[in-house]
Coordinates of C-alpha atoms in Angstrom, one line a residue:
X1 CA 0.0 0.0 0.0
X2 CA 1.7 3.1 -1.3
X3 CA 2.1 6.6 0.9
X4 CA 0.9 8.6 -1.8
X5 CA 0.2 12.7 -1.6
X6 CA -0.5 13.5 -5.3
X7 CA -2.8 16.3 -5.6
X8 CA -1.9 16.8 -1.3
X9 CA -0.7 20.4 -0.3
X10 CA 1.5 20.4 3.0
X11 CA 2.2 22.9 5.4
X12 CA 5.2 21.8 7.3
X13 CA 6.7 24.1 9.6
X14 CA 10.5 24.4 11.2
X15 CA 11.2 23.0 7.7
X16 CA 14.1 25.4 6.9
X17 CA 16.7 22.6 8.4
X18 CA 17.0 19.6 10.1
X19 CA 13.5 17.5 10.8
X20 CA 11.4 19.6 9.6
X21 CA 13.3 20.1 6.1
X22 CA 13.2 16.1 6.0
X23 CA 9.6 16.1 6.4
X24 CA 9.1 18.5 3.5
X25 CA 11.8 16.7 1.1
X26 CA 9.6 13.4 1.4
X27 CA 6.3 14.9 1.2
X28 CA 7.0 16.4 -2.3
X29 CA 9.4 13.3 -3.2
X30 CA 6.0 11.4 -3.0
X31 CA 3.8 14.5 -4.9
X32 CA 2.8 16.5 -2.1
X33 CA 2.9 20.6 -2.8
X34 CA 4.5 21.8 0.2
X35 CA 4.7 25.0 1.9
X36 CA 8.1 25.4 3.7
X37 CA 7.8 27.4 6.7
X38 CA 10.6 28.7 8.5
X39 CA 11.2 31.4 10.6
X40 CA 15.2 31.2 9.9
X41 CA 15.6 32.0 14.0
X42 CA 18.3 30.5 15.9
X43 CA 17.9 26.8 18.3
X44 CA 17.2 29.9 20.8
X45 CA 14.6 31.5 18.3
X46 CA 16.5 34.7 18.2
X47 CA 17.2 36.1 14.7
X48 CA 15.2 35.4 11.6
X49 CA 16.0 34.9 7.9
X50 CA 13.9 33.4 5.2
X51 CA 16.6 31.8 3.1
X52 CA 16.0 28.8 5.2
X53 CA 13.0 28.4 4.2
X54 CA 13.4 29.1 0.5
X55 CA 16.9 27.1 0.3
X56 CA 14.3 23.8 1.1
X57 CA 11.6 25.4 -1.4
X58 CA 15.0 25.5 -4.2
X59 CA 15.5 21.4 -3.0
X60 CA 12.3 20.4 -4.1
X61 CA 11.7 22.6 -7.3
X62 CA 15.3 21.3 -8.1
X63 CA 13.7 17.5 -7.7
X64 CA 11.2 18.4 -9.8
X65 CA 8.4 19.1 -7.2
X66 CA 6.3 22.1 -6.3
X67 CA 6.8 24.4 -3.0
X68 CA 6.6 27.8 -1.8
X69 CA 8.4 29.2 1.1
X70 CA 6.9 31.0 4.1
X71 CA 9.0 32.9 7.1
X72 CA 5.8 33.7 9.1
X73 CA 7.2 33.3 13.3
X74 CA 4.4 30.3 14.7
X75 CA 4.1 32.9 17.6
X76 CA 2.4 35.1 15.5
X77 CA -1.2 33.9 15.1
X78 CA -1.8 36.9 12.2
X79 CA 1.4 35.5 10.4
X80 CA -0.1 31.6 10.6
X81 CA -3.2 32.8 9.1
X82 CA -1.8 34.4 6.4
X83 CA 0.4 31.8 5.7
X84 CA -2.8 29.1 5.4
X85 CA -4.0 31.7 3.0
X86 CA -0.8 32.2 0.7
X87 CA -1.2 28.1 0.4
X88 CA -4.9 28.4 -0.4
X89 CA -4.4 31.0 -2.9
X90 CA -1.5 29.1 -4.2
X91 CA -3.4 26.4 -4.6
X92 CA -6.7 26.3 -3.2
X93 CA -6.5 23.4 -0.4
X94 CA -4.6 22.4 2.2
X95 CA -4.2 18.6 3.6
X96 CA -2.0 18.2 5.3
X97 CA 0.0 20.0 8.7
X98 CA 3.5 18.8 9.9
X99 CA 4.1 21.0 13.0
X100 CA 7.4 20.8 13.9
X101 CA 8.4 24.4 14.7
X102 CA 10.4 24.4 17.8
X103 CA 13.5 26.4 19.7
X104 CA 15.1 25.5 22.7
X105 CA 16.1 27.4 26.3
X106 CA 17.3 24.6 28.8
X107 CA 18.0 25.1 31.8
X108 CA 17.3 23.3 35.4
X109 CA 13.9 24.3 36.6
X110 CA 15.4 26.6 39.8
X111 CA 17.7 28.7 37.0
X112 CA 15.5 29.2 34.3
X113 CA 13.8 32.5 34.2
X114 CA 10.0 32.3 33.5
X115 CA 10.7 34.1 30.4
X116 CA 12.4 31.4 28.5
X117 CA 9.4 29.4 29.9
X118 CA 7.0 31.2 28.1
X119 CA 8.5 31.3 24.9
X120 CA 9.3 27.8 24.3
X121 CA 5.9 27.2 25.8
X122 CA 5.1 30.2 23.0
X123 CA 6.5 28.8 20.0
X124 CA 5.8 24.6 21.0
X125 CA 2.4 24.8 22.2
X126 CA 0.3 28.3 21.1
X127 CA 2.9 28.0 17.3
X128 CA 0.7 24.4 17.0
X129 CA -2.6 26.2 17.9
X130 CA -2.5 29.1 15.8
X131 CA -1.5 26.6 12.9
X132 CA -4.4 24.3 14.1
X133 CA -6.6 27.4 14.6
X134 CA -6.1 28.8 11.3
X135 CA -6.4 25.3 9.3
X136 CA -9.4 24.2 10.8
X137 CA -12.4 25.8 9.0
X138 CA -10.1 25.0 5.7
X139 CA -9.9 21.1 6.7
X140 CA -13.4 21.1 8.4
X141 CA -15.2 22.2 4.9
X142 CA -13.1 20.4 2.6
X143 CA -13.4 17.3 5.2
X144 CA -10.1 16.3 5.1
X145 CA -6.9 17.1 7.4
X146 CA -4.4 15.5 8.6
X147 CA -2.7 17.0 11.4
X148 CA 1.2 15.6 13.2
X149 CA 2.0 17.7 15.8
X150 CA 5.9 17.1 17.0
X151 CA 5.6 16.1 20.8
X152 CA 9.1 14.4 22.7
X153 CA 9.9 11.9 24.9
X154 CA 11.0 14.9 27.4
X155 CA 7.1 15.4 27.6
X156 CA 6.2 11.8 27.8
X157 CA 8.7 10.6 30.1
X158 CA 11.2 14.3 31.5
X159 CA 14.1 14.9 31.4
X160 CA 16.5 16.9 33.4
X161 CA 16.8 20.8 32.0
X162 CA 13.8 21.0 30.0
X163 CA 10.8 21.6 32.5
X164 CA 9.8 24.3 29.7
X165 CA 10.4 22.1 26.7
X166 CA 8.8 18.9 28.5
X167 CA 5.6 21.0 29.7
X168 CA 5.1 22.5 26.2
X169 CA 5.3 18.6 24.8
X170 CA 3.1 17.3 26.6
X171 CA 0.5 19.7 26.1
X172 CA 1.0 18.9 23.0
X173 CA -0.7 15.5 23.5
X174 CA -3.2 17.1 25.5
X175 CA -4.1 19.1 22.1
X176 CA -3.7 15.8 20.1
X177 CA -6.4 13.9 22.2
X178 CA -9.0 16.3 22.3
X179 CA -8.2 17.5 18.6
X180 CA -8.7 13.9 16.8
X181 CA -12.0 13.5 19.1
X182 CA -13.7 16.7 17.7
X183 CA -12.1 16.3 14.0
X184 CA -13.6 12.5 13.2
X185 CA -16.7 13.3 12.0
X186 CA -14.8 15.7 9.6
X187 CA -12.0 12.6 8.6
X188 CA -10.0 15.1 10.3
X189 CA -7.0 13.1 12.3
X190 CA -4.9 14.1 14.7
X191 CA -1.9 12.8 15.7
X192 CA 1.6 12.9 17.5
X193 CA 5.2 12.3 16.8
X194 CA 8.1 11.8 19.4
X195 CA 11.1 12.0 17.2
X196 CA 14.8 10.8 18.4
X197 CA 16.8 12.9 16.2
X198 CA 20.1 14.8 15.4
X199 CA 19.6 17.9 14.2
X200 CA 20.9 21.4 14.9
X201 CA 18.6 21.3 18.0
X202 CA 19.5 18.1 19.6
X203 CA 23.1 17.4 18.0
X204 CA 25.1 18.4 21.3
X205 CA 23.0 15.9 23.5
X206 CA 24.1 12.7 21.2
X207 CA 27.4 10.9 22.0
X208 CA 29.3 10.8 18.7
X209 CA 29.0 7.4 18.0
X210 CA 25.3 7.8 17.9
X211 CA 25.1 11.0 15.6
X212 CA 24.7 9.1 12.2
X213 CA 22.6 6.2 13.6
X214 CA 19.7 9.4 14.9
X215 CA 19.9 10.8 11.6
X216 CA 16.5 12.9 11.0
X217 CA 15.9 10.9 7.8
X218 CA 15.0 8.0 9.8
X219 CA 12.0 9.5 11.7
X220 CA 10.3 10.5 8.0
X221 CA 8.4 7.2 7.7
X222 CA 6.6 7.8 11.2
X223 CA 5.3 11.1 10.0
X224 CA 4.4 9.7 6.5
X225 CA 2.3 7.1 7.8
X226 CA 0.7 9.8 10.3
X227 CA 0.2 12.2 7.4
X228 CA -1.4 9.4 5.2
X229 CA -4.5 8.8 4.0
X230 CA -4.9 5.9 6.0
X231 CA -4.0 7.1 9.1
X232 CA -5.0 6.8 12.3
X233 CA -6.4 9.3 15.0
X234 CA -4.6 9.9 18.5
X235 CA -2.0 8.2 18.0
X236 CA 1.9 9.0 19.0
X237 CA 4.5 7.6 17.7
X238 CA 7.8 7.3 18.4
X239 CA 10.8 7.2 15.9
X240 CA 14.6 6.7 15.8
X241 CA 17.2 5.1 14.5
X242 CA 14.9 2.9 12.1
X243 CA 12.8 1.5 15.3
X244 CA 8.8 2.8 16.1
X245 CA 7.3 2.2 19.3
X246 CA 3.8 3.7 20.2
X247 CA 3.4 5.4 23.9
X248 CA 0.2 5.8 25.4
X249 CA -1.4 7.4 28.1
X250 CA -3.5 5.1 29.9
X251 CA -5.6 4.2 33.1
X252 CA -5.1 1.5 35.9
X253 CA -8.3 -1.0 37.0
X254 CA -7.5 1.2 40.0
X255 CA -9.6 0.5 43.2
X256 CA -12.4 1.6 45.5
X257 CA -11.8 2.8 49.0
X258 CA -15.0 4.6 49.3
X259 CA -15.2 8.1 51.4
X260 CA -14.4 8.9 55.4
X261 CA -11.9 9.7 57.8
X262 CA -9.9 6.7 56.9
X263 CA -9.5 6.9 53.3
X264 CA -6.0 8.7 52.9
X265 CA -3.9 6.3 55.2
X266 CA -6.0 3.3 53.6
X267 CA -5.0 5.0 49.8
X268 CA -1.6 5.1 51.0
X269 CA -1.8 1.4 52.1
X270 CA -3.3 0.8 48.5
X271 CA -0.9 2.7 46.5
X272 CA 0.6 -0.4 45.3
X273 CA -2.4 -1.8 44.2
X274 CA -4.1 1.6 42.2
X275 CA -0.7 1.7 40.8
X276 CA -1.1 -1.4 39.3
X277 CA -0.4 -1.8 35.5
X278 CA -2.3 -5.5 35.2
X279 CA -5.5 -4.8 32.7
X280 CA -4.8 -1.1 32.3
X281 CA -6.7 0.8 29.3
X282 CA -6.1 3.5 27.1
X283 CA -9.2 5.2 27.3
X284 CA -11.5 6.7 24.5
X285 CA -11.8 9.8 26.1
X286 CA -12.0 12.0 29.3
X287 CA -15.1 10.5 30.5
X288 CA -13.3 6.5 30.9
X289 CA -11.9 7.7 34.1
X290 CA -15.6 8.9 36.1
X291 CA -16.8 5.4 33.7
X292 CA -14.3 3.8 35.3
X293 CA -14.8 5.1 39.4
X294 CA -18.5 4.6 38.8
X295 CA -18.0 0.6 38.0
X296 CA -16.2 0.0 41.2
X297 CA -18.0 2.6 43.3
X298 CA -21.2 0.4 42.0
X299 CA -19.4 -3.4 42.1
X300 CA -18.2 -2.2 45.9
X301 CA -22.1 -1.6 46.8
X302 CA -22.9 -4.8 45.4

């Protein structure tokens, strides 16, 4: 079953380097127009230059495909919309959105100033909305999106220095799971991918003996496969090195300890047991988890 985007328009953002620029190289490699957005900012997001962006767009026309470049800032929910609309008057759809613009400020939680807080959180989490925002009526009337959304394994799992980076991740799950519910009846899915790449952003974190092995190339498929026709809906996948996993945020059988005086010392006596991983779900929504306490508040009655 071929990944095929002929007649697809793409808006991938980041995509002046790095991930994002490998995203956009495969998406027109398999007939996708592509919009190459790129802020040309630093791994800080200081600065900004749109050669990035249109050194990608020169890739592609080079290789025979179609692409415009962009150099609207994600932060900028103005610039986002008139970027969706340069792709709709270019040509007059849009499938497809690869968000992957991202900067980085780490730092251990008690040195970081709340100002590089908010603007990772800035550029992560509200540069995904504003695209989202803005490509919503266009995928809700043509009833067709596909949506990736870059989370990390720094959301999904920490990691030391990057309280801002691992909050805005996260929250980009959050965004995923509540996105793909109100999109189905649109065939508008949602998903997100946990890359484990080298690029200009992560290169200093890799031992060098694990640089080449993490090459961004090797996350592509995950995304193609989320960007697809045939993909699924709140899903996240995780990619590197040539190996895909799937993480999932799910829900223990848990247990009922009813209400009183007693209950916190016998929750603490129960942790174990709540904690339990044996028959845990991934559940369809919000609402599994007051499901889920009404069952055993009702089978503890019984």
């Amino acid at each position: 079953m071929s990944l095929d985007f002929s007649d697809r328009v793409a808006i991938v953002t980041g995509a002046g380097g790095g991930l994002g620029r490998q995203h956009a190289l495969a998406l027109a490699a398999r007939g996708a127009k592509v919009l190459v957005n790129d802020l040309g900012a630093g791994v800080d997001g200081s600065g900004g230059s749109a050669t990035a962006a249109q050194r990608v767009v020169d890739e592609i026309r080079a290789a025979g495909g179609e692409a415009a470049a962009n150099g609207a800032s994600v932060t900028d929910f103005a610039a986002v919309q008139a970027m969706v609309q340069q792709a709709m008057d270019t040509w007059g759809r849009v499938d497809v959105l690869v968000s992957n613009a991202g900067i980085l400020r780490d730092k251990s939680f008690a040195k970081m100033d709340l100002a590089d807080f908010r603007l990772v959180l800035d550029v992560h989490l509200m540069g995904a909305v504003h695209c989202c925002k803005a490509l919503w009526p266009v995928m809700t009337q043509q009833k067709y999106g596909r949506v990736v959304l870059t989370t990390s394994s720094s959301g999904l799992y920490g990691n030391f220095g990057q309280a801002n980076y691992g909050a805005a991740k996260m929250a980009l799950v959050g965004l995923m799971q509540t996105l793909a519910i109100e999109g189905m009846k649109h065939d508008i899915r949602v998903n997100c991918l946990a890359p484990t790449a080298a690029t200009r952003m992560t290169e200093a974190l890799f031992p060098p003996d694990m640089l080449e092995a993490f090459g961004p190339e090797a996350v592509v498929p995950a995304m193609l496969v989320l960007a697809g026709e045939d993909a699924p809906t709140r899903t996240t996948l995780c990619a590197g090195a040539g190996s895909f996993e799937a993480a999932h945020v799910t829900l223990t059988q848990g247990v009922h300890l009813g209400s009183g005086p007693q209950v916190p010392e016998a929750l603490q006596a129960r942790l174990d047991a709540v904690r339990d991983r044996s028959g845990e779900t991934v559940p369809g929504s919000g609402a599994a988890q007051g499901d889920n306490e009404m069952r055993l508040a009702r089978g503890a009655r019984r």
